[in-house]
PDB file of C-alpha atoms and ligand atoms in Angstrom:
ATOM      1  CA  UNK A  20       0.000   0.000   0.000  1.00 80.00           C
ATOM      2  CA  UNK A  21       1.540   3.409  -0.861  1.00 86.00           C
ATOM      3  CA  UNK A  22       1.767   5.817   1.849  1.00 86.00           C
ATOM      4  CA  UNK A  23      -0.834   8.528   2.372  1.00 88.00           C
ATOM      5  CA  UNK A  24      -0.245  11.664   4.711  1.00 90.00           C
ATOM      6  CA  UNK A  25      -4.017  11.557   5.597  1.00 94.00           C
ATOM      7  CA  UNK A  26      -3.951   7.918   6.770  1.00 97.00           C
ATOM      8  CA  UNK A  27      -3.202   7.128  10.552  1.00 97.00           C
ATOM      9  CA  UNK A  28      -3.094   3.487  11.388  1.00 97.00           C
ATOM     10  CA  UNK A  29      -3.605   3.262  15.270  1.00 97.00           C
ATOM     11  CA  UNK A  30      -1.785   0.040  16.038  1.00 95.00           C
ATOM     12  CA  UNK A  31      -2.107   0.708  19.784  1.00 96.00           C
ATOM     13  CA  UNK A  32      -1.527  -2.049  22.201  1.00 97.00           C
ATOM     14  CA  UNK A  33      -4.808  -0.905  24.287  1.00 97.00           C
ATOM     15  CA  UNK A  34      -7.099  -0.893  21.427  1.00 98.00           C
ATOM     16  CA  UNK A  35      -5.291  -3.914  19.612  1.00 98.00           C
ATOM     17  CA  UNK A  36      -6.355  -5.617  22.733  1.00 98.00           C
ATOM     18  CA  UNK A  37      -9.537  -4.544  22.588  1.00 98.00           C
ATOM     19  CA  UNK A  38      -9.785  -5.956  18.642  1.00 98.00           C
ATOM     20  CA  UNK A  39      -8.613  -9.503  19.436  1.00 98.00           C
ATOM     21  CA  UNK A  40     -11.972  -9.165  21.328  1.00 98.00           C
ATOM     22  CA  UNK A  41     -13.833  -8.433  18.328  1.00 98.00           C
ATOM     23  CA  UNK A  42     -12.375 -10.615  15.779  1.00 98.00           C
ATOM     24  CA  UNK A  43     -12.849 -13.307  18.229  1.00 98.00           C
ATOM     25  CA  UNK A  44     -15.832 -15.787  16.636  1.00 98.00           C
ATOM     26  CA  UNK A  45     -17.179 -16.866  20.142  1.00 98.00           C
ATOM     27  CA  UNK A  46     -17.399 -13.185  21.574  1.00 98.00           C
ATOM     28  CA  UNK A  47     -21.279 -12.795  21.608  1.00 97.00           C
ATOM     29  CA  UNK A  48     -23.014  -9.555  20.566  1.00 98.00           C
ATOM     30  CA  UNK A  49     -23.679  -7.894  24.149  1.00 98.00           C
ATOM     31  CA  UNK A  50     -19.345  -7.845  24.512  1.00 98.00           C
ATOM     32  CA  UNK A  51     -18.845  -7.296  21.102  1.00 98.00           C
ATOM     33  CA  UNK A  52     -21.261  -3.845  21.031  1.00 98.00           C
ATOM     34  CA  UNK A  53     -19.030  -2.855  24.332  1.00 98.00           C
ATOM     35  CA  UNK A  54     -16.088  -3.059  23.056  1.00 98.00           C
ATOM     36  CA  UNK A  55     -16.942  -1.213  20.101  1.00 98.00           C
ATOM     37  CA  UNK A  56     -17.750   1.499  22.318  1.00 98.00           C
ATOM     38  CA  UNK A  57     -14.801   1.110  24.452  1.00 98.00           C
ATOM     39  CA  UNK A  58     -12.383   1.464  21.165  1.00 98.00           C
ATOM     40  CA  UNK A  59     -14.082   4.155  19.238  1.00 98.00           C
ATOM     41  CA  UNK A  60     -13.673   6.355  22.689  1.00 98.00           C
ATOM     42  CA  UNK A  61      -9.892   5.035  22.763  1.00 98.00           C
ATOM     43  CA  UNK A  62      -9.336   6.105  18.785  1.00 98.00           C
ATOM     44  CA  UNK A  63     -11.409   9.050  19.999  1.00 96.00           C
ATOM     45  CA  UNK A  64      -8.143  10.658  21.747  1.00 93.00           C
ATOM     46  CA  UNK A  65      -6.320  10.942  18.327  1.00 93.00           C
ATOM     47  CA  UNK A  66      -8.544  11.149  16.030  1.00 94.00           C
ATOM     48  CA  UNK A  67      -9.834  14.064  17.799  1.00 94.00           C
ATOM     49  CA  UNK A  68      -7.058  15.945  19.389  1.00 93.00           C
ATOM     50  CA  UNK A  69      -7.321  19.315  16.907  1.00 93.00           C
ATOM     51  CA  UNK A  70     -11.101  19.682  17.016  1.00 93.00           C
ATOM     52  CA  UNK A  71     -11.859  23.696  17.694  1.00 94.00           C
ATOM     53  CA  UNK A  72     -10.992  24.867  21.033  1.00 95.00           C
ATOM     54  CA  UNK A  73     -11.842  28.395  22.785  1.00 96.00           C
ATOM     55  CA  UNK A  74     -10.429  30.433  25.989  1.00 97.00           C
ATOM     56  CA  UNK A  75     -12.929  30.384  28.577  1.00 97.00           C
ATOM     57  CA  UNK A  76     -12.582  31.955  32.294  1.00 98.00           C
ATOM     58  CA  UNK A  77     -13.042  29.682  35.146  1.00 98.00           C
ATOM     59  CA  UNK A  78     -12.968  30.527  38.988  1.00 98.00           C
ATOM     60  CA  UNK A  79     -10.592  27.912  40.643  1.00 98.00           C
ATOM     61  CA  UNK A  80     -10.741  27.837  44.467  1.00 98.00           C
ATOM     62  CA  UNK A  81      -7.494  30.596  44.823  1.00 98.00           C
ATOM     63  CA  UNK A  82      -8.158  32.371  41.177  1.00 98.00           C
ATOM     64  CA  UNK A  83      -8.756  32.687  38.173  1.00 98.00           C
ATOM     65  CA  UNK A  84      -7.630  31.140  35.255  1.00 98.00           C
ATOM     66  CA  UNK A  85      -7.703  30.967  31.278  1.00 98.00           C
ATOM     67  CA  UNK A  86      -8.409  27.846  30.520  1.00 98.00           C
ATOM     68  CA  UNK A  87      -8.544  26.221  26.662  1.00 96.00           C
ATOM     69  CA  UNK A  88     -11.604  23.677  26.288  1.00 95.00           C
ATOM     70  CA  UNK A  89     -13.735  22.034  23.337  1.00 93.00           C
ATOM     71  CA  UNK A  90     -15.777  24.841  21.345  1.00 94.00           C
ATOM     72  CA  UNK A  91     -19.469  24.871  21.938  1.00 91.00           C
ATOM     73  CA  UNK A  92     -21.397  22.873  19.282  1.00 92.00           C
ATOM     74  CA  UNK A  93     -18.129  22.450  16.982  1.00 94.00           C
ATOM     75  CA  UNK A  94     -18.582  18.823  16.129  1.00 95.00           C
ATOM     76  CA  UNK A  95     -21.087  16.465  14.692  1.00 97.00           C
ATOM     77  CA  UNK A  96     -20.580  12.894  13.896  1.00 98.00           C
ATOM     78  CA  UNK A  97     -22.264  11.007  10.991  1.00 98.00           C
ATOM     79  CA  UNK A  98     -22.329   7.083  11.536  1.00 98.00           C
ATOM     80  CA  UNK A  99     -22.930   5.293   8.510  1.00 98.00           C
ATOM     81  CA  UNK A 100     -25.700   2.750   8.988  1.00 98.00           C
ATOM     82  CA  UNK A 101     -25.992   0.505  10.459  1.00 96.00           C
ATOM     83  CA  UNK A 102     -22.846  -0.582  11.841  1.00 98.00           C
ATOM     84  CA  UNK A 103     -21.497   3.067  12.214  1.00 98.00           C
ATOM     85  CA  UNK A 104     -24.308   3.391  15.102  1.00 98.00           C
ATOM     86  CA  UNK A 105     -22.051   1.018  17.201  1.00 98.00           C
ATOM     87  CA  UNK A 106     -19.580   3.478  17.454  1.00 98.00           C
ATOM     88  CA  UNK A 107     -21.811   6.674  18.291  1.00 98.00           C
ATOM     89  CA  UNK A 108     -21.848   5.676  22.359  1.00 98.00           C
ATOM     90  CA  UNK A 109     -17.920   5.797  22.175  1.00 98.00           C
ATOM     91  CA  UNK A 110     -17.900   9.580  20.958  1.00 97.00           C
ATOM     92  CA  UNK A 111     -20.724  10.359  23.584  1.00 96.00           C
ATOM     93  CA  UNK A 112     -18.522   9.458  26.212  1.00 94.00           C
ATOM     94  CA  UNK A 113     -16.613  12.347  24.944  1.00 92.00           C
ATOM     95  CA  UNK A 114     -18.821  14.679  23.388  1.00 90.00           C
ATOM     96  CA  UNK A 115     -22.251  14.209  24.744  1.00 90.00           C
ATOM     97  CA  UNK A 116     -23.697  16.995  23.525  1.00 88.00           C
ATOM     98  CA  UNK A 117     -22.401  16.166  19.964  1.00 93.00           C
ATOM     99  CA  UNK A 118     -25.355  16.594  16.666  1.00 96.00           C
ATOM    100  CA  UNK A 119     -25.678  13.338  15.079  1.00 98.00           C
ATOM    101  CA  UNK A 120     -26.300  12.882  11.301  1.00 98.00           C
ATOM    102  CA  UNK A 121     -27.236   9.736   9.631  1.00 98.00           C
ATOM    103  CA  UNK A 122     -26.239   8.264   6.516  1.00 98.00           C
ATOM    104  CA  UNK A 123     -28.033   4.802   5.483  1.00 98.00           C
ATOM    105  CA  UNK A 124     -25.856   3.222   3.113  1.00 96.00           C
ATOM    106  CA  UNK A 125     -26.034  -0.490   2.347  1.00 93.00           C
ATOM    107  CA  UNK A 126     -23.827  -2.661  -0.399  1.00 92.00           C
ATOM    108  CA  UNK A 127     -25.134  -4.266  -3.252  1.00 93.00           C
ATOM    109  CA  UNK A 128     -24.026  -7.762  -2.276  1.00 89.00           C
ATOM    110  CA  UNK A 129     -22.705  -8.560  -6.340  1.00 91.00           C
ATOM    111  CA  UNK A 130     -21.357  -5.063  -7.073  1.00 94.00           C
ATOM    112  CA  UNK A 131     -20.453  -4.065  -3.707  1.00 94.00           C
ATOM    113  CA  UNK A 132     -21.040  -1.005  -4.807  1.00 95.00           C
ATOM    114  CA  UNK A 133     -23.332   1.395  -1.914  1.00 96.00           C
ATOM    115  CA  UNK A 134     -26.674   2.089  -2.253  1.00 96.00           C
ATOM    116  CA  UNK A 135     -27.827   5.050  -0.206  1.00 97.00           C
ATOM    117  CA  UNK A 136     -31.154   5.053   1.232  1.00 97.00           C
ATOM    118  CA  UNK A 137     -30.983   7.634   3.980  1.00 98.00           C
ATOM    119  CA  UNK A 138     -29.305  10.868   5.132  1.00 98.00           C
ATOM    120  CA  UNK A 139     -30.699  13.685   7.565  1.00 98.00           C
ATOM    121  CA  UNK A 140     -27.926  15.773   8.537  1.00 98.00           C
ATOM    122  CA  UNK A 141     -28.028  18.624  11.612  1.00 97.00           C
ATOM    123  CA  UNK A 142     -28.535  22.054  10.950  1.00 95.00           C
ATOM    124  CA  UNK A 143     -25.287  24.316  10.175  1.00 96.00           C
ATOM    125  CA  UNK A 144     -23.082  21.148   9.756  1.00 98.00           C
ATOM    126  CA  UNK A 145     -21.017  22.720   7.301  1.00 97.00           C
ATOM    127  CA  UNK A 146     -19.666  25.150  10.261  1.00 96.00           C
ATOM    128  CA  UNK A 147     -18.800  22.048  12.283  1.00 97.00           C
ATOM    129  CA  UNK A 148     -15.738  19.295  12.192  1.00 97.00           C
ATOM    130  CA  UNK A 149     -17.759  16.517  11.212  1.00 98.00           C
ATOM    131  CA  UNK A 150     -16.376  12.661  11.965  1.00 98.00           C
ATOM    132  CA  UNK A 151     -18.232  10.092   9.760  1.00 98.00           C
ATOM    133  CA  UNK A 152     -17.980   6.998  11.349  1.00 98.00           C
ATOM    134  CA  UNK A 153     -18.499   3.406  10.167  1.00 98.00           C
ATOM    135  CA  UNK A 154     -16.325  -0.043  11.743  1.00 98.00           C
ATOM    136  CA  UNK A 155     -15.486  -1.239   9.190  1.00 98.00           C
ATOM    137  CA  UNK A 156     -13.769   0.232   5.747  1.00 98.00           C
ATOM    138  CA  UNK A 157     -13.210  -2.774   2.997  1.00 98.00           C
ATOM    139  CA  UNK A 158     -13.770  -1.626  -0.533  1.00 97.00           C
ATOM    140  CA  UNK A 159     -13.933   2.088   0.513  1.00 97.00           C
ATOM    141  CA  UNK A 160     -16.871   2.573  -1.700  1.00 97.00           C
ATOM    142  CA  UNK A 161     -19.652   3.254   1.389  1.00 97.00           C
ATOM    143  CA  UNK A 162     -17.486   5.438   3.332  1.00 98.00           C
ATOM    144  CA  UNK A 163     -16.175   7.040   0.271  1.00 98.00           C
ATOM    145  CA  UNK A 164     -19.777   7.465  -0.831  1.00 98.00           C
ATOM    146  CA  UNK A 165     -20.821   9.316   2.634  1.00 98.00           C
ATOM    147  CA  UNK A 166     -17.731  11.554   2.550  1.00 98.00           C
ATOM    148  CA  UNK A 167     -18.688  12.860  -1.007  1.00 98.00           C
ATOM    149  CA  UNK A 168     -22.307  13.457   0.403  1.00 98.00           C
ATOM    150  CA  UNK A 169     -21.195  15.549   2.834  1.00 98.00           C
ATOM    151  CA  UNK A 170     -19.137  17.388   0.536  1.00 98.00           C
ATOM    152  CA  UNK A 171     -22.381  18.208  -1.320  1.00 98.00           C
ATOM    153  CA  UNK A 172     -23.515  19.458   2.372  1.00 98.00           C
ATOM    154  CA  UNK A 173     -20.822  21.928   2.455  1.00 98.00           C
ATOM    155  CA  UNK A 174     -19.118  20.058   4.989  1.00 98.00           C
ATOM    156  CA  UNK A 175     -15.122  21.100   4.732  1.00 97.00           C
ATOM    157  CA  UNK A 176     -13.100  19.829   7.584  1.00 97.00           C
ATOM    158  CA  UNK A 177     -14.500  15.781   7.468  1.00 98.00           C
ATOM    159  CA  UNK A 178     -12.726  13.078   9.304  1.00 98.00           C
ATOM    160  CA  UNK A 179     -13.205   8.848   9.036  1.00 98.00           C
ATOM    161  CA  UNK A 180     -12.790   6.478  11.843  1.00 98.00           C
ATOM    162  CA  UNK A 181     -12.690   3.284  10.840  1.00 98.00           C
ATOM    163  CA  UNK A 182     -11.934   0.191  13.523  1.00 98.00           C
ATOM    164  CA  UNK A 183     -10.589  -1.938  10.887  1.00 98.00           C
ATOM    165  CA  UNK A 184      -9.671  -1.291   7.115  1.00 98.00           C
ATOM    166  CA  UNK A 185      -8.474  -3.347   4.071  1.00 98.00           C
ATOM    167  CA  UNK A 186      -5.523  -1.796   1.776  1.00 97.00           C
ATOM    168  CA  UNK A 187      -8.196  -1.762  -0.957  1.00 97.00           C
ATOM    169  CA  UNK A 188     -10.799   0.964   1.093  1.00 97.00           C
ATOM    170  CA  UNK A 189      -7.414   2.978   2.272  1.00 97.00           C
ATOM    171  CA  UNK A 190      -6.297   3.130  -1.254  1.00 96.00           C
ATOM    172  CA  UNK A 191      -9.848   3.966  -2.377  1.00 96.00           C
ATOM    173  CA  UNK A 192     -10.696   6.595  -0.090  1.00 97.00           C
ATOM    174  CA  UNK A 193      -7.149   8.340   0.397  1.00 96.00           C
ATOM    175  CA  UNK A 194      -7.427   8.565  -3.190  1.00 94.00           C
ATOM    176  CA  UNK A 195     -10.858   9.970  -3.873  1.00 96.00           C
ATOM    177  CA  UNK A 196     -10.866  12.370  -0.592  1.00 97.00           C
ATOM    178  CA  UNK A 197      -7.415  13.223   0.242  1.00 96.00           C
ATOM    179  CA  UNK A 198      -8.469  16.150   2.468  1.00 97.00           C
ATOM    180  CA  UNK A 199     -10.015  13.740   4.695  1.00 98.00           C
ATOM    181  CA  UNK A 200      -8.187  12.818   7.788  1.00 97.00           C
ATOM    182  CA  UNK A 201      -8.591   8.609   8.085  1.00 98.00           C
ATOM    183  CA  UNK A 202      -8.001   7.367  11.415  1.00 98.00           C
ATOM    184  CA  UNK A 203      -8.101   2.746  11.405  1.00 98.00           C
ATOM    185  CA  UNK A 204      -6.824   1.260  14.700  1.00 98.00           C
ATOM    186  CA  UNK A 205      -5.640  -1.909  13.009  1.00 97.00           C
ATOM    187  CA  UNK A 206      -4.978  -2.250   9.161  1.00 98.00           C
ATOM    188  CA  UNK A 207      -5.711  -5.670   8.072  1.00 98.00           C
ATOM    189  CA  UNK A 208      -4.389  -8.030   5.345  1.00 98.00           C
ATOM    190  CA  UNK A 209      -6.941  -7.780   1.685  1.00 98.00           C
ATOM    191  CA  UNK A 210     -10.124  -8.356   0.755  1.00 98.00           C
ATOM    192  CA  UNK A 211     -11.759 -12.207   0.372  1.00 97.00           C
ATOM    193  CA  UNK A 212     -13.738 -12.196  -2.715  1.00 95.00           C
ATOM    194  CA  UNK A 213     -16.928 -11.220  -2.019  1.00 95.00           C
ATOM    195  CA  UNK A 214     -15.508  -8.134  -0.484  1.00 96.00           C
ATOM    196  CA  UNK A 215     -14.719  -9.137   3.364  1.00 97.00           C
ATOM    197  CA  UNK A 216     -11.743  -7.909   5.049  1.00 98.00           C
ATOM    198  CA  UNK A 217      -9.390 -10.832   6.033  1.00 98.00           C
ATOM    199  CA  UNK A 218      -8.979 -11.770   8.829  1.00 98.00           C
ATOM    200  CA  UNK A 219     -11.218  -9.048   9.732  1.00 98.00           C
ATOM    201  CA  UNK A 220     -14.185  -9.513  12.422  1.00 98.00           C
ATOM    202  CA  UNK A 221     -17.019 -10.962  10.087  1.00 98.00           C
ATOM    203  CA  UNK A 222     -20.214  -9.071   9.080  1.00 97.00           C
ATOM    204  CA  UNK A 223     -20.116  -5.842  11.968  1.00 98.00           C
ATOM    205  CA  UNK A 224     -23.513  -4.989  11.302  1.00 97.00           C
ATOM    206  CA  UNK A 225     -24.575  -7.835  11.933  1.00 97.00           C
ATOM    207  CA  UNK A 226     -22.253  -8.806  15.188  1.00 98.00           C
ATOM    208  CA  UNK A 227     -23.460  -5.425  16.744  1.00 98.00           C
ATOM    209  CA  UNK A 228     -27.155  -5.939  16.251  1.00 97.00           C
ATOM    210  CA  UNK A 229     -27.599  -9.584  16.323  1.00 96.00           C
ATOM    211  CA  UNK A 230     -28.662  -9.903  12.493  1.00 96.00           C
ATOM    212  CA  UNK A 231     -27.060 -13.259  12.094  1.00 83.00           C
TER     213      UNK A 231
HETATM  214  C1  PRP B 887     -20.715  -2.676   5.874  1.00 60.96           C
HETATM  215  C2  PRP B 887     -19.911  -1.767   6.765  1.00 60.96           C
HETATM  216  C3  PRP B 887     -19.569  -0.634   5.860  1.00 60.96           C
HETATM  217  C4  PRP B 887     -19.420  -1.322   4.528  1.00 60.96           C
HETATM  218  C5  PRP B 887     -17.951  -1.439   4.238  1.00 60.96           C
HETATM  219  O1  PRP B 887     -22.002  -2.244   5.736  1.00 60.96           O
HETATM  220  O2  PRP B 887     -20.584  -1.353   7.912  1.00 60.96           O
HETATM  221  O3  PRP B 887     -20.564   0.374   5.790  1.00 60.96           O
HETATM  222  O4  PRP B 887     -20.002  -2.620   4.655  1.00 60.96           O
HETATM  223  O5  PRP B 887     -17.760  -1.974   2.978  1.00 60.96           O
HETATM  224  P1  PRP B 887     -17.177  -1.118   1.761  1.00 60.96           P
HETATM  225  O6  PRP B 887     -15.981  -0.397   2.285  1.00 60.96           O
HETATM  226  O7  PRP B 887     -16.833  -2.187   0.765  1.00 60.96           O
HETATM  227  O8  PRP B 887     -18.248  -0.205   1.255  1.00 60.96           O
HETATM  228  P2  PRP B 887     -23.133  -3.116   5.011  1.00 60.96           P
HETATM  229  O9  PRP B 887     -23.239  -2.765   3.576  1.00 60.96           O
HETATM  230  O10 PRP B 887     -22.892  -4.576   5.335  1.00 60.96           O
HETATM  231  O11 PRP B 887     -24.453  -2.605   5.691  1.00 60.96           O
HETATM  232  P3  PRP B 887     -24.923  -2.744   7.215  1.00 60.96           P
HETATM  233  O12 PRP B 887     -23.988  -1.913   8.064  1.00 60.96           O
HETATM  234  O13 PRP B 887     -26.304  -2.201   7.168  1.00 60.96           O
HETATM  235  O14 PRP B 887     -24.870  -4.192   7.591  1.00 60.96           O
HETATM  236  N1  URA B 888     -18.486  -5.048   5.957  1.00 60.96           N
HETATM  237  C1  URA B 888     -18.332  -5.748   7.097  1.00 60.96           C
HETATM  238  O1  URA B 888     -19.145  -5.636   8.021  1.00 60.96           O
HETATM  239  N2  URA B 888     -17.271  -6.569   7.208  1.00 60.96           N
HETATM  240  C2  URA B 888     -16.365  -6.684   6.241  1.00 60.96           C
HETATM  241  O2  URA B 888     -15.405  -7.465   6.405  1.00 60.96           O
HETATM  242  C3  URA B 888     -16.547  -5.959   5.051  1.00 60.96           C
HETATM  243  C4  URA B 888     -17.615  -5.132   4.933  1.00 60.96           C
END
């Protein structure tokens, strides 16, 4: 895979921990929807260490102080559904106030190609850092998809976390949006041919709700 200065590949020990977890066949789909949560809000501290911040004055018990924290209503995340909604309770932990857009996206199982057939975005997203959000990124054609529809929103400073990605969907979507920031906690080997990510974690839509 070539390199791309918009790509960041994790490879943390506490969230590759976490991952052995979710690749795991026998880890059933109450543990596997934690630990979703548990690593998106562990990929949360990179992927989101330049969102907007403002100088606020706060009274400490001997004085008072400038202190830098998170500007109000400067962030919105977009899950891609389904399996993006697995990782919206690991931003919460972090931004609980954060909008949330959705984007329904779905593959056509013989193209792979996505087929949208939802999107309601907050109001004013274009003023906001917005981080789309979807597990897993194998082809690169859904996420790549959802970052060109918010494009067409206006949106301008768009980030991706992904929990695990294939060369194939980095190639893709470095390619297509290279002023999108990519953050993947664990870059795995290729694509099978019908489009799964080897070894990968199976079907995450269906792990986190129980489809299959
Ligand atoms: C999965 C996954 C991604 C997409 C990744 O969704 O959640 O959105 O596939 O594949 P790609 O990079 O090749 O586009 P899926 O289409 O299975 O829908 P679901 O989340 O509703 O199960
Ligand atoms: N979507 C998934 O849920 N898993 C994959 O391996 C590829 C696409």
């Amino acid at each position: 895979m070539r390199d791309f200065s918009n790509v960041h590949i994790l490879n943390h020990p506490l969230i590759n921990h976490k991952v052995a977890y979710l690749r795991d066949v026998n880890t059933n789909t109450k543990v596997f929807r934690e630990i979703i949560t548990e690593v998106t809000t562990l990929m949360a501290y990179e992927s989101l260490k330049d969102v907007p911040t403002e100088v606020v004055t706060i009274q400490t018990p001997f004085e008072k102080v400038e202190q830098r924290v998170i500007k109000n209503d400067s962030v919105a995340i977009v899950p891609i559904l389904r399996a993006g909604l697995g990782m919206v309770d690991g931003i919460f932990q972090l931004f609980p106030t954060a909008k949330v857009g959705h984007i329904g996206l779905y593959r056509n199982e013989e193209t792979l190609n996505p087929v949208k057939y939802y999107c309601k975005l907050p109001k004013n997203i274009e003023d906001k850092v917005v981080i789309t959000l979807d597990p897993m990124l194998a082809t690169g054609g859904s996420s790549s998809a959802a970052i060109t529809l918010l494009k067409q929103h206006n949106c301008k400073k768009i980030k991706l976390m992904s929990i695990i990605a294939a060369p194939e969907g980095i190639e893709k979507l470095a390619s297509n949006h290279p002023d999108v920031e990519i953050y993947v906690s664990t870059l795995d080997r290729c694509l099978n041919d019908v489009g799964y990510i080897l070894p990968g974690l199976g079907d995450a839509g269906d792990r986190i709700f129980g489809t299959k």
